[in-house]
Short mmCIF file of C-alpha atoms in Angstrom, two decimals:
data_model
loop_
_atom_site.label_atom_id
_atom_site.label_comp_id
_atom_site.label_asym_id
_atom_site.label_seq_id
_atom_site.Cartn_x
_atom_site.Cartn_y
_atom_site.Cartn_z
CA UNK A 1 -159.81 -70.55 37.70
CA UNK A 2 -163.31 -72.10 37.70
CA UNK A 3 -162.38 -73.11 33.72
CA UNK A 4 -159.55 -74.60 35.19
CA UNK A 5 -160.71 -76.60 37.59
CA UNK A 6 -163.26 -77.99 35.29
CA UNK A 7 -160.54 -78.82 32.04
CA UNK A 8 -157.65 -80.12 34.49
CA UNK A 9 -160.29 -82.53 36.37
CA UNK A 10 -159.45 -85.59 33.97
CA UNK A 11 -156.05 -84.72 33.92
CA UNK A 12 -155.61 -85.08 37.35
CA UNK A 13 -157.44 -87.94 38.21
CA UNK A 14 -155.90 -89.79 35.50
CA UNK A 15 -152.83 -88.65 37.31
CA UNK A 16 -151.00 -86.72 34.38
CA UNK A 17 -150.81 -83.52 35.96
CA UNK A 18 -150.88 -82.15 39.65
CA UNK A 19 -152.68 -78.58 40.41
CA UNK A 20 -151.27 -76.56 43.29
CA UNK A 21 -152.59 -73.24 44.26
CA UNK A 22 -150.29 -70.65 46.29
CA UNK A 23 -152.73 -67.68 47.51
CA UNK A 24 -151.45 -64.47 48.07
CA UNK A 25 -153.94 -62.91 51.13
CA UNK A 26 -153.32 -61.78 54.76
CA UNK A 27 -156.42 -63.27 55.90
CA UNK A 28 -156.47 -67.45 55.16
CA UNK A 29 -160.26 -67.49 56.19
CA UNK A 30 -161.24 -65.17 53.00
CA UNK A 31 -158.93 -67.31 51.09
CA UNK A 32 -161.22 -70.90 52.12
CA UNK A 33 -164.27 -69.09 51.89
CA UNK A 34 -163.29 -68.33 47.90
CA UNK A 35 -161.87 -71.49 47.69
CA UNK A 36 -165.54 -73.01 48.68
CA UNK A 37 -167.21 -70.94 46.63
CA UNK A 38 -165.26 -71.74 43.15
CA UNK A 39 -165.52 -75.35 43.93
CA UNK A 40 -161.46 -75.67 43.95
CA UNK A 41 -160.38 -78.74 44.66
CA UNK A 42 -156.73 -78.92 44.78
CA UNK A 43 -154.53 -78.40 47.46
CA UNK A 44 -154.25 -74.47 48.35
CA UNK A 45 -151.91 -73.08 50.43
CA UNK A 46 -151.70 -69.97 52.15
CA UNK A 47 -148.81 -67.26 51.51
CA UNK A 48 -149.65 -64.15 53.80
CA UNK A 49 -146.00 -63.17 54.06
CA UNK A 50 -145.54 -63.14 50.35
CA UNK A 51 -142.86 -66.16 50.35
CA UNK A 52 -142.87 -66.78 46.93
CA UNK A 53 -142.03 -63.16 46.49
CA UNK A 54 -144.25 -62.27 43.37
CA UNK A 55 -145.02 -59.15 42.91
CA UNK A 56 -148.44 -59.68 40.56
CA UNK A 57 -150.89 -61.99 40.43
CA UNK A 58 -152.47 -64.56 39.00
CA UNK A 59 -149.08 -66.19 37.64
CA UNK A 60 -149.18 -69.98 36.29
CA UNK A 61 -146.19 -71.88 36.37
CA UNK A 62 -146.25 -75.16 34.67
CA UNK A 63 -143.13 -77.28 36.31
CA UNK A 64 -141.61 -81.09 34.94
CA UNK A 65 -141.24 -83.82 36.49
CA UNK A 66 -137.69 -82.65 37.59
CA UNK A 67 -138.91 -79.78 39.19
CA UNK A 68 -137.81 -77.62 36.27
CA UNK A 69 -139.94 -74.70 35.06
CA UNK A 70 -141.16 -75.05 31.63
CA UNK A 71 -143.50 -72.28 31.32
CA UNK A 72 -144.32 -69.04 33.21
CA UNK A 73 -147.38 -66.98 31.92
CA UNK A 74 -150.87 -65.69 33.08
CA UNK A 75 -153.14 -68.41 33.55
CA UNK A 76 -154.97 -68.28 29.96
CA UNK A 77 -159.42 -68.87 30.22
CA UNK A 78 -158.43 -72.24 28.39
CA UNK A 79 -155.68 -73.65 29.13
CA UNK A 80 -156.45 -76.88 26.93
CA UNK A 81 -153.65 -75.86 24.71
CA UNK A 82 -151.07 -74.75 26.48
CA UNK A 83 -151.41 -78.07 28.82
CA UNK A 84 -151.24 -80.35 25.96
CA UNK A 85 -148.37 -79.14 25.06
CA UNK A 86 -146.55 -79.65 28.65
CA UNK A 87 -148.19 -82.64 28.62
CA UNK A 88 -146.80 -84.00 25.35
CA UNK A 89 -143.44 -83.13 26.17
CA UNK A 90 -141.63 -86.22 26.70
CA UNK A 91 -138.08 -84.43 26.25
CA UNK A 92 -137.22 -85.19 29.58
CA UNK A 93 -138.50 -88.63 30.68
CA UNK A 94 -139.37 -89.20 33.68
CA UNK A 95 -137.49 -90.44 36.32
CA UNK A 96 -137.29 -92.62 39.22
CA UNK A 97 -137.37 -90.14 42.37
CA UNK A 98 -136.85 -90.89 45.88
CA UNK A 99 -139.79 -89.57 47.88
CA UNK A 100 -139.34 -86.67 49.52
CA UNK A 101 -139.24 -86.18 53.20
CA UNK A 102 -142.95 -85.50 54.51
CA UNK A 103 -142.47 -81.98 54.76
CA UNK A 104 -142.58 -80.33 58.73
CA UNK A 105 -143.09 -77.12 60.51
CA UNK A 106 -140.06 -75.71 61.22
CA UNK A 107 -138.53 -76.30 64.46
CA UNK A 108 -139.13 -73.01 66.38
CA UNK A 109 -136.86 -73.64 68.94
CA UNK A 110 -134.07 -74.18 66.48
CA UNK A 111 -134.69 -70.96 64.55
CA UNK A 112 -135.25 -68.82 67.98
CA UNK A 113 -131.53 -70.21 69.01
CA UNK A 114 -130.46 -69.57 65.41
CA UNK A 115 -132.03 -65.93 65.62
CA UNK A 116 -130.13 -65.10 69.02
CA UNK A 117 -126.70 -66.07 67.59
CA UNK A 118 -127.73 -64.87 63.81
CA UNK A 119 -128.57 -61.72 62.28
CA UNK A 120 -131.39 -60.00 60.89
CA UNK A 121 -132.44 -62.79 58.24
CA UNK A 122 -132.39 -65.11 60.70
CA UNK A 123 -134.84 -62.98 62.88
CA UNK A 124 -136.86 -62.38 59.80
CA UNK A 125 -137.59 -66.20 59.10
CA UNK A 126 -138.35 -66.53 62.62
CA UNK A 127 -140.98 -63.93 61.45
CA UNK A 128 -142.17 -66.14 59.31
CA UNK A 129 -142.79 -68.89 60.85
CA UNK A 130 -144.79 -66.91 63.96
CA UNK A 131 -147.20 -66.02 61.08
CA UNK A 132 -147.56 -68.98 59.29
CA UNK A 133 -147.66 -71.98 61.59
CA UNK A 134 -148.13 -70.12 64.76
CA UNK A 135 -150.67 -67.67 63.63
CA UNK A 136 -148.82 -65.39 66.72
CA UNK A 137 -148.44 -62.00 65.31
CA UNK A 138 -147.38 -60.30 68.82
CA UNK A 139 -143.82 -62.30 68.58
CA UNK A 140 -143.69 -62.25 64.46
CA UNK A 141 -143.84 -58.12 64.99
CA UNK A 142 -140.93 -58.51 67.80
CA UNK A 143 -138.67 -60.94 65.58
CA UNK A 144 -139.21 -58.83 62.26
CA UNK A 145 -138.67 -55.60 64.52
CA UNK A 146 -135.39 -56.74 65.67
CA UNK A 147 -134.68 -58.27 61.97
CA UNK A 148 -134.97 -54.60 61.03
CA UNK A 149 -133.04 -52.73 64.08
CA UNK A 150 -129.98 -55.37 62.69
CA UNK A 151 -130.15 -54.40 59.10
CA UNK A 152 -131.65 -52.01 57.13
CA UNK A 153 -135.19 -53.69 56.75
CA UNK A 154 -135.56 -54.05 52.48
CA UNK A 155 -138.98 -53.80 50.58
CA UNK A 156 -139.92 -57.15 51.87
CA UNK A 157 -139.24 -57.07 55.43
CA UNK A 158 -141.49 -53.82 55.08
CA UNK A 159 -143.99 -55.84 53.80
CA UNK A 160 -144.17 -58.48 56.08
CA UNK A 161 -143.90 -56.08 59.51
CA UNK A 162 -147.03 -54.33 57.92
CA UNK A 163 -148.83 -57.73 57.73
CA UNK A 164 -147.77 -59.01 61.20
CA UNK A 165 -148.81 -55.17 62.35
CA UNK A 166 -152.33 -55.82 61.00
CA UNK A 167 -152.79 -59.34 62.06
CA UNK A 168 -152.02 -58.08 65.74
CA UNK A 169 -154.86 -55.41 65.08
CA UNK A 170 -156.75 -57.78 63.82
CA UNK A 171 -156.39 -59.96 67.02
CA UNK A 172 -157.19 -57.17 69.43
CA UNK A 173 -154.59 -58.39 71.53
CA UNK A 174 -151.70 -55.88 70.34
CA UNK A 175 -151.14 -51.83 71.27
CA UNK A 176 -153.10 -48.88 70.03
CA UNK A 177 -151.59 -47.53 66.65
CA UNK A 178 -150.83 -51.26 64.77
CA UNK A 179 -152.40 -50.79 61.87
CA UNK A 180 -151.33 -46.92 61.44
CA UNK A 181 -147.75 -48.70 61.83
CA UNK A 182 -148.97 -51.43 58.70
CA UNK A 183 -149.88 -48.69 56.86
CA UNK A 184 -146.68 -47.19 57.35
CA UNK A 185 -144.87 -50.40 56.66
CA UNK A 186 -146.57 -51.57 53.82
CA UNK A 187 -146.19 -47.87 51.97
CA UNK A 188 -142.07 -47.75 53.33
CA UNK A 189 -142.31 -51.52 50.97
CA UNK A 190 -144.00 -49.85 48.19
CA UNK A 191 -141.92 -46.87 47.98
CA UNK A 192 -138.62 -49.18 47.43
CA UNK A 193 -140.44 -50.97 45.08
CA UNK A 194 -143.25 -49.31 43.26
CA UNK A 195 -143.82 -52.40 40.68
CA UNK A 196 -145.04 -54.83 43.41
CA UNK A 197 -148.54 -54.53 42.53
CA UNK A 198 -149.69 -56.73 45.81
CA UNK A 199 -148.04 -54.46 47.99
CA UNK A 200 -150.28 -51.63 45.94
CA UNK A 201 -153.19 -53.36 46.41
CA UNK A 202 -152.72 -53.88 49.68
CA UNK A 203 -152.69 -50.20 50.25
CA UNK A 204 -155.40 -49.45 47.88
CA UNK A 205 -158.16 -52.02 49.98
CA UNK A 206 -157.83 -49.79 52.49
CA UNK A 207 -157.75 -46.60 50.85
CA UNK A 208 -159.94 -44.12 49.30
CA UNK A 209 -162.21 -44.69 46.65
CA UNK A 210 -160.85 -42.63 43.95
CA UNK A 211 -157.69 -44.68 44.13
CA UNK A 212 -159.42 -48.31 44.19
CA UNK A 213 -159.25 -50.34 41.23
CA UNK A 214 -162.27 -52.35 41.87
CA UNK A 215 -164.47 -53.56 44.85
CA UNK A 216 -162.16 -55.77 46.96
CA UNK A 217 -164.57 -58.15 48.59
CA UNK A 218 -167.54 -57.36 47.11
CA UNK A 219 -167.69 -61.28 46.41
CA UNK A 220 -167.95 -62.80 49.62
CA UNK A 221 -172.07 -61.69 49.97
CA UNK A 222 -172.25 -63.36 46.86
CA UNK A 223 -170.01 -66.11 48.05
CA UNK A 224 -172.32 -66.53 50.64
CA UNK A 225 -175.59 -66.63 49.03
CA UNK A 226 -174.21 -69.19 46.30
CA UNK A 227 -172.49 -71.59 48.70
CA UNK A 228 -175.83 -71.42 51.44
CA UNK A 229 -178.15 -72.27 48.13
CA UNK A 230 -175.74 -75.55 47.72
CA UNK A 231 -177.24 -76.53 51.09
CA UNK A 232 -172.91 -75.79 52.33
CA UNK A 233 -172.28 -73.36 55.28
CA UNK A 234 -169.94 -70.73 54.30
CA UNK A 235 -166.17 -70.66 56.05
CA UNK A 236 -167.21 -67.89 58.64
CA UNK A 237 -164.72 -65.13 58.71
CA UNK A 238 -162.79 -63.70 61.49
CA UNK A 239 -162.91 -60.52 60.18
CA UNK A 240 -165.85 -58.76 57.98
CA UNK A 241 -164.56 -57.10 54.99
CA UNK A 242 -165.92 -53.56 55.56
CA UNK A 243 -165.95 -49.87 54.57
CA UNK A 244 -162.86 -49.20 51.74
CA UNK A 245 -162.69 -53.02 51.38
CA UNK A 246 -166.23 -53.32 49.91
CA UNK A 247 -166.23 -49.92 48.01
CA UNK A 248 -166.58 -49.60 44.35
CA UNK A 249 -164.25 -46.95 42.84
CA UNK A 250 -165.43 -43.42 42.33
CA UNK A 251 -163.72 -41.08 40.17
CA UNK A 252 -163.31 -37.50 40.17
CA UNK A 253 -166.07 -37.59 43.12
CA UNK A 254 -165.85 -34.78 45.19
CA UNK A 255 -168.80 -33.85 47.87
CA UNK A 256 -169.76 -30.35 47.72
CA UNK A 257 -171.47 -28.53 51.01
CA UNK A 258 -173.03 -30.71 52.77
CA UNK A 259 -175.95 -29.19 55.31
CA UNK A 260 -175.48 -32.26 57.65
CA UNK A 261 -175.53 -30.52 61.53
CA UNK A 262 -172.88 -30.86 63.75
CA UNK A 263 -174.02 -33.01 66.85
CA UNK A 264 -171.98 -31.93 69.54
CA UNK A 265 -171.12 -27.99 67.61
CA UNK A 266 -170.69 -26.22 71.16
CA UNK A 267 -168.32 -29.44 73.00
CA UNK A 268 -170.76 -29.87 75.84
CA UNK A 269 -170.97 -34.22 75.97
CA UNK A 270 -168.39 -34.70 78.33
CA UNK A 271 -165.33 -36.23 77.12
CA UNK A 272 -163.88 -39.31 77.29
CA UNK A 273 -160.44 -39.25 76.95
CA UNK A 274 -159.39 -42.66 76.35
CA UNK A 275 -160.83 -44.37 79.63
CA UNK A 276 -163.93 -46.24 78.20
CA UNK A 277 -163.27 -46.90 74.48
CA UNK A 278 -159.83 -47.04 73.02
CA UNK A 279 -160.21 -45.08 69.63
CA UNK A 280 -157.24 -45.71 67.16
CA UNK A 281 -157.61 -43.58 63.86
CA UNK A 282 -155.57 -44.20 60.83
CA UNK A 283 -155.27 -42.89 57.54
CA UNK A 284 -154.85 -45.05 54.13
CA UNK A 285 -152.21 -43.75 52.25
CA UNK A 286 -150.74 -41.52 55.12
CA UNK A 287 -149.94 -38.99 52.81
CA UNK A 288 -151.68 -36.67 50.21
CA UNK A 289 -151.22 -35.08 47.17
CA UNK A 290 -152.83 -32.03 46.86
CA UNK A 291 -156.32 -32.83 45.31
CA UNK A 292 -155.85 -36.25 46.60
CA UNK A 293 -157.60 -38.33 48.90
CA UNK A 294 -157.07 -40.43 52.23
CA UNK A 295 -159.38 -43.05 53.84
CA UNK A 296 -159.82 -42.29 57.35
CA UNK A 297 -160.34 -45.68 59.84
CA UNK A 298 -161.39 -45.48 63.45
CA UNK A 299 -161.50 -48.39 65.59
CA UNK A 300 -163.33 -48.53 68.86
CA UNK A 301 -162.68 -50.83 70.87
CA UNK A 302 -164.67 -50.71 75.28
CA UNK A 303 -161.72 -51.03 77.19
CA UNK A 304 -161.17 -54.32 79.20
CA UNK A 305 -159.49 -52.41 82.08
CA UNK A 306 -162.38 -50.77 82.83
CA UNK A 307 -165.13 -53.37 82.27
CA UNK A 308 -166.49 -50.51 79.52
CA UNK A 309 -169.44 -52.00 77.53
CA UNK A 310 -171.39 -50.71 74.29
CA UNK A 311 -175.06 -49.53 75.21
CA UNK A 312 -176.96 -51.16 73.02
CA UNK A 313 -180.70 -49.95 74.26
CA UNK A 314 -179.22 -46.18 73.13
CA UNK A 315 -178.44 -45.02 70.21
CA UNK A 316 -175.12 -46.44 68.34
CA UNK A 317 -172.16 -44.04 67.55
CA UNK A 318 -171.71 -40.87 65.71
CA UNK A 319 -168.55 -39.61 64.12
CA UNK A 320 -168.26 -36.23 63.08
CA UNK A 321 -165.20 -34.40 60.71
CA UNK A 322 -163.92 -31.43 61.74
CA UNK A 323 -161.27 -31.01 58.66
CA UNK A 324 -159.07 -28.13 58.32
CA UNK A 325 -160.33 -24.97 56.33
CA UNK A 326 -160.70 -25.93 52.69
CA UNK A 327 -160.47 -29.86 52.99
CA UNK A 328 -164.03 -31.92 52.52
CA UNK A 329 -165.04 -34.87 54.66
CA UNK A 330 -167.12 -37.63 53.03
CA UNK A 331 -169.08 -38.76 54.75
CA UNK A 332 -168.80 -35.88 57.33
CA UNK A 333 -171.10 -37.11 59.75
CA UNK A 334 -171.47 -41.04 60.14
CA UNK A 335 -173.69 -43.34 61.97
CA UNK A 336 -173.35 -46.78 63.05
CA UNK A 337 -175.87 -48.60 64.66
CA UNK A 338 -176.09 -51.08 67.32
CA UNK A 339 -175.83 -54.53 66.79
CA UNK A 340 -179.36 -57.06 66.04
CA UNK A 341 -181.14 -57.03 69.47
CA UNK A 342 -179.79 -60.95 69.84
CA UNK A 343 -176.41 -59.49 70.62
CA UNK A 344 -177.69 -58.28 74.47
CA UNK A 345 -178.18 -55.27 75.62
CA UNK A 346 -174.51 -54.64 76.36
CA UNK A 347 -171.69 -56.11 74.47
CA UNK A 348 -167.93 -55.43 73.65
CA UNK A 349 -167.50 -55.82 70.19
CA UNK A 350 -164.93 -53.66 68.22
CA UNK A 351 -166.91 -51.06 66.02
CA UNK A 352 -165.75 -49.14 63.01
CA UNK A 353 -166.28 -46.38 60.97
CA UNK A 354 -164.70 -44.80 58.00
CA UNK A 355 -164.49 -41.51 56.22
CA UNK A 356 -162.66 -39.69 53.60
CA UNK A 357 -160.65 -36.55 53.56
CA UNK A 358 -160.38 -34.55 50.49
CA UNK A 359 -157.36 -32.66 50.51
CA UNK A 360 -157.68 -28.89 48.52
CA UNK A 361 -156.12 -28.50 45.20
CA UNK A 362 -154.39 -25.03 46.78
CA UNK A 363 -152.60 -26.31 49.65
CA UNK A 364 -148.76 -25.96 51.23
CA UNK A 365 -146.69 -29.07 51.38
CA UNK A 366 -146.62 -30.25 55.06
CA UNK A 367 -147.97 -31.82 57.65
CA UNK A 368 -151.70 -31.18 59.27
CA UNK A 369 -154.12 -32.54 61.24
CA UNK A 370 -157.51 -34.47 60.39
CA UNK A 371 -159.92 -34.16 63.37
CA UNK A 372 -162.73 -36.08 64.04
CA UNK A 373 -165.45 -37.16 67.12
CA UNK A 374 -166.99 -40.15 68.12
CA UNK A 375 -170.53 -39.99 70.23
CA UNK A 376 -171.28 -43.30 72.03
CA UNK A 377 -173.03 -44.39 74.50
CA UNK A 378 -171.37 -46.74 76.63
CA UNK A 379 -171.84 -48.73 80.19
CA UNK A 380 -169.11 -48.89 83.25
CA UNK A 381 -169.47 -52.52 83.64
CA UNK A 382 -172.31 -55.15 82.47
CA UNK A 383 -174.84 -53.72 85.39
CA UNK A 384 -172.97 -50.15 86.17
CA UNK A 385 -173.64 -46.93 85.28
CA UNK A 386 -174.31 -46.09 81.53
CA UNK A 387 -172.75 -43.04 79.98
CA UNK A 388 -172.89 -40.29 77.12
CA UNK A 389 -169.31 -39.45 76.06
CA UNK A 390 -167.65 -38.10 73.33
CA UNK A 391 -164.09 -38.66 72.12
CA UNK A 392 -161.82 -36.57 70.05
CA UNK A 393 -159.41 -38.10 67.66
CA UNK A 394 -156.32 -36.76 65.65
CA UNK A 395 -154.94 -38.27 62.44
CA UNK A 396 -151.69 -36.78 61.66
CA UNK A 397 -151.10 -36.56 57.81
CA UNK A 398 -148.53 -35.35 55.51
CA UNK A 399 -149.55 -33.10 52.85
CA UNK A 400 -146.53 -33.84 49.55
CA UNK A 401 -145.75 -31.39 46.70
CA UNK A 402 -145.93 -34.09 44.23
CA UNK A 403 -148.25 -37.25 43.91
CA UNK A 404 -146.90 -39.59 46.23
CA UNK A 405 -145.62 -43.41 44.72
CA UNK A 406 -148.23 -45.24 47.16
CA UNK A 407 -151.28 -42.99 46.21
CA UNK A 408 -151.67 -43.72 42.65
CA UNK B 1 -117.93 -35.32 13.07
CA UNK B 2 -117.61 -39.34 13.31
CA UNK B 3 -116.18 -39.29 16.54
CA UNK B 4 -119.36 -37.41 17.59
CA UNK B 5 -121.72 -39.94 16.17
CA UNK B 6 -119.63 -42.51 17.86
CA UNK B 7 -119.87 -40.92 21.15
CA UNK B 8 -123.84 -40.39 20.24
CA UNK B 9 -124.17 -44.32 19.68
CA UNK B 10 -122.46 -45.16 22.64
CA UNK B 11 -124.28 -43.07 25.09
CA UNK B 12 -127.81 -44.40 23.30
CA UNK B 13 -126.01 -48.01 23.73
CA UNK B 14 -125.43 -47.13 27.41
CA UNK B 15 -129.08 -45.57 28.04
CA UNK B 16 -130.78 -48.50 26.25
CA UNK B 17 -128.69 -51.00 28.52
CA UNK B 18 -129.21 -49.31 31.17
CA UNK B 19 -133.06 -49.48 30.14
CA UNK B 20 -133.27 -52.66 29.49
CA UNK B 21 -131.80 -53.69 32.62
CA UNK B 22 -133.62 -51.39 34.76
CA UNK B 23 -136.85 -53.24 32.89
CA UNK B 24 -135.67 -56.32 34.49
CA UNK B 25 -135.29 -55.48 37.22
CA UNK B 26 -139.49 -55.20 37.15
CA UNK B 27 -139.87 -58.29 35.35
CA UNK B 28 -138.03 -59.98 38.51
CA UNK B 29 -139.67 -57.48 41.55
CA UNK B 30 -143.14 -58.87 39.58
CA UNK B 31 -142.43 -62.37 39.16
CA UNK B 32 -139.07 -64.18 40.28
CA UNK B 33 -139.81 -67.52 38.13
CA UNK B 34 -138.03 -67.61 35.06
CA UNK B 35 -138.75 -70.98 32.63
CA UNK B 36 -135.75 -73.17 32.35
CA UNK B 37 -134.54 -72.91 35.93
CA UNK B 38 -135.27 -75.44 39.04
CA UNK B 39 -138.60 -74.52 41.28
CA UNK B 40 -137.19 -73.55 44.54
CA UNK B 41 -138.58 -75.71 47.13
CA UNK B 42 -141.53 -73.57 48.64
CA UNK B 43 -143.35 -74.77 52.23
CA UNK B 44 -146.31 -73.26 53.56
CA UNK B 45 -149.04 -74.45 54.94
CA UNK B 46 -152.54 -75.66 53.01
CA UNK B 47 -155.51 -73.19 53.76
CA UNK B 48 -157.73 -76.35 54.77
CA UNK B 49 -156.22 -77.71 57.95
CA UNK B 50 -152.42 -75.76 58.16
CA UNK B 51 -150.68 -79.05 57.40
CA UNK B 52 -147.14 -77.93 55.97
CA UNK B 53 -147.21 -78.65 51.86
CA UNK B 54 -143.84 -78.54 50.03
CA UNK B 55 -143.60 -78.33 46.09
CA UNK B 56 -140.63 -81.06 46.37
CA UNK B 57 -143.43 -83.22 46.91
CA UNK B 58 -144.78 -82.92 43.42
CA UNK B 59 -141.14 -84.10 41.71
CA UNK B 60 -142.01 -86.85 39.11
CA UNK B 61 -145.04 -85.58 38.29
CA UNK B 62 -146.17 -82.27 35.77
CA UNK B 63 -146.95 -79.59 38.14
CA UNK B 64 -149.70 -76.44 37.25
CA UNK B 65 -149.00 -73.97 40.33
CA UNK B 66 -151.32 -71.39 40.30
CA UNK B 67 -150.09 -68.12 42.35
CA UNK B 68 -153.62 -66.11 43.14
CA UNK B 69 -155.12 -63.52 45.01
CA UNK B 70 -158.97 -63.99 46.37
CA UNK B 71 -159.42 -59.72 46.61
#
C-alpha cells in the first residue's frame, strides 16, 4: 500500500483516477493510527461490521466511470501496469452524471420504526447502524439479538453480534461474560463458513500462539516510534493491543515442569467473591482438540458499586493455573504490575492477564474446567480500608474428538 | 459394459459439478465482487472524522478501492 500511495499520487491529482480504501477492523482508532503511519492519503473508511462482506483481504477492485467493475485481484507491489491499462480503456466513454445525493447517516428513527413492524433483517441493519454511526454497542447487541431470536441468525449476523459483544467489553459499560459471548459468536460465524478468513483471524488475535499466523499488532510500537520521529503525535488508542494480540507464533511449543511456587497453595488469602473486582475469564477458541491449545483472558475490572480501587503502593496482581491433571499452563503463574507511579496511588483501571492451556494428547471428549486465581491488592474506596484478596475463576471448555473448524 | 462407463462418466460429471460449484461457493464467501457487474453502492463512514462516504460518489471517475485489514 505504501507503493501505492506513492505511484497513484500523479494520477490522482491529475484527477484520472480516485483511491478509496474500505478497512476491515473492529477497532477504527488502530485503523487511523496505520493510516498515519503509511502516510495514506485517500479517503478511508471504516467497515467493523464487515459490510462489504469479503471474506479475505487485501482485495483491489478497479471500478469505471459507470460504476462497473473492471478488475478484481490482489493489489499487485506495482500496480503501474495494471492501472495503465484501466486507465487506457476508453471502451466506455465517459459520461455526463448527475451528482449524487451527499450521502447521510441513516435515519435511526426510521429504521427503529421499520425494525418494530419488520423482521429480523430489518433489526440487523438497525445493528448496523448502532455500530457504525452511533458507536453504541449496548443497543447494536439488543437489535442484532432480536434480529437473531426472529430468524435463524446466518454466518454474518454471527459475526457482527460477536463484534458488537466485544465493543460493549471494550466500553466497560456492558455485563460480565461479553466477550466469552464474541468468542462464541464469532466461532458459531466461522463454523458456517470456514473460508472467511477475517472471521479466522479474528479468532486467531485472540488465541493461542501455536495457532497465530503472525504477530497481530506488533506494528503499532513501531508505528509509534516512526510517526513521533516525524515530529506527528500518534492517534492514541482506546484500547492497547495486548497479550495474544502482540504474540509471535510458536510452534510445537509445549512448557515442560515448571518449578514456579504456588502463592496461595493452602487457600488462606481470604476470598473475594466477586464484591471488589469483577473477574470475567474467557477462553480463545472455546474448544480444544486434544493436543491443542486455548488462550485464557481475564479481565479485572474494581467494581463501581463498591467504590473498589487498585492498590497501587502494594504489589500488583498474581494469577495462578490450577489446570486439570495432565493439562500444562503457560505461563502458570503471572504477574502484572502496577501502573507508573504518575497514575496515583489508587486507580480503577481495567487490568489483564493471559495464559495458555495445553490440553493432553490422551484425553476424553467433553467438557472440563480451567481454574485459575487472581491475588490483588485492592482499596474499599479512595481513602478506605485496603485489602488482600484472592479470587477464583472458572473457564468452562469443551474438550472435541476431532480438531475443531475454528482452531486451525 | 458401455452402459457402465456411461453411468461412470455421469457420476464423475455430477461430482465435478458438484465440485466446481461447491468451489464457488468459496470464491463468493471470500470475495463477493465479480468484474463485469455494477459496484453496489456501499456507505460507511471515513475513519478521519465519521462523515458518511458512499462509492456512488465516485461515478464518472476510475475508481481503485482498496479493501484492507491494519492486523
Amino acid at each position: 500500500m505504501p507503493v501505492w500511495h506513492e505511484k497513484t499520487r500523479d494520477l490522482r491529482a491529475s484527477g484520472k483516477l480516485a483511491v478509496l480504501g474500505i478497512v476491515e477492523e473492529q477497532h477504527a482508532d488502530r485503523a487511523r493510527l496505520f493510516v498515519q503511519w503509511k502516510g495514506i492519503d485517500w479517503p478511508v473508511l471504516g467497515d467493523p461490521v464487515g459490510l462489504t462482506g469479503v471474506g479475505v483481504v487485501p482485495i483491489l477492485l478497479l471500478v469505471d466511470e459507470q460504476g462497473v467493475i473492471r478488475h478484481v485481484g490482489s493489489p499487485a507491489q506495482d500496480p503501474g501496469p495494471l492501472l495503465a491499462a484501466f486507465l487506457a480503456d476508453t471502451s466506455e466513454p465517459e459520461r455526463e452524471k448527475a451528482q449524487p445525493a451527499m450521502p447521510r447517516r441513516p435515519d435511526l428513527a426510521l429504521l427503529e420504526r421499520r425494525a418494530r413492524e419488520g423482521g429480523a433483517p430489518a433489526w440487523r441493519e438497525l445493528g448496523d447502524a448502532l455500530v457504525l454511526w452511533e458507536r453504541d454497542p449496548g443497543c447494536a447487541v439488543t437489535a442484532y439479538e432480536t434480529a437473531a431470536r426472529l430468524a435463524a441468525p446466518d454466518a454474518a449476523l454471527e459475526f457482527r453480534l460477536g463484534v458488537a459483544y466485544r465493543m460493549r467489553h471494550d466500553s466497560l459499560a456492558g455485563p460480565p461474560g461479553d466477550f466469552a459471548r464474541a468468542v462464541a459468536a464469532w466461532e458459531d460465524a466461522l463454523g458456517a463458513s470456514p473460508n472467511n478468513y477475517i472471521w479466522r483471524r479474528r479468532i486467531q488475535q485472540y488465541g493461542p500462539v501455536s495457532a497465530k499466523p503472525y504477530p497481530f499488532y506488533d506494528w503499532v510500537e513501531q508505528a509509534r516510534r516512526e510517526i513521533a520521529a516525524r515530529g506527528e503525535t500518534p492517534i492514541a488508542l482506546a484500547v492497547e493491543p495486548r497479550g495474544a494480540e502482540l504474540a509471535a507464533p510458536m510452534r510445537g511449543a509445549r512448557l515442560g515442569a515448571t518449578e514456579e511456587p504456588e502463592p496461595d497453595p493452602e487457600g488462606r488469602i481470604a476470598r473475594d467473591p466477586g464484591q471488589l473486582v469483577l473477574a470475567e475469564a474467557t477462553a480463545v477458541p472455546g474448544a480444544v482438540a486434544p493436543g491443542g491449545s486455548t488462550r485464557i483472558h481475564l479481565d479485572l475490572r474494581p467494581k463501581g458499586a463498591s467504590d473498589a480501587h487498585w492498590n497501587n503502593e502494594a504489589g500488583g496482581v498474581v494469577l495462578w493455573a490450577a489446570l486439570p491433571a495432565g493439562w500444562a499452563a503457560d505461563p502458570r503463574r503471572a504477574e502484572l504490575g502496577n501502573p507508573a507511579p504518575r497514575v496515583g496511588t489508587v486507580s480503577d483501571e481495567p487490568r489483564h492477564l493471559e495464559f495458555e492451556a495445553h490440553c493432553p494428547e490422551k484425553v476424553s471428549a467433553g467438557e472440563v474446567e480451567i481454574r485459575a486465581y487472581v491475588l490483588y491488592y485492592v482499596c474499599e474506596g479512595r481513602q478506605g480500608r485496603c485489602l488482600y484478596r484472592r479470587q477464583d475463576v472458572t473457564v468452562p471448555l469443551r474438550v472435541t474428538g476431532a480438531l475443531d473448524v475454528t482452531s486451525r | 459394459m458401455q452402459r457402465r462407463l456411461l453411468h461412470r462418466a455421469l457420476v464423475l460429471l455430477l461430482v465435478s459439478a458438484a465440485l466446481a460449484s461447491a468451489s464457488h461457493a468459496d470464491d463468493a464467501a471470500e470475495n463477493p465482487f465479480v468484474a463485469g457487474a455494477r459496484l453496489p453502492e456501499i456507505v460507511l463512514p471515513s475513519i478521519e472524522d465519521g462523515r458518511p462516504v458512499s462509492t456512488a460518489e465516485f461515478l464518472g471517475r476510475k475508481l481503485a478501492l482498496q479493501i484492507f485489514a491494519s492486523w
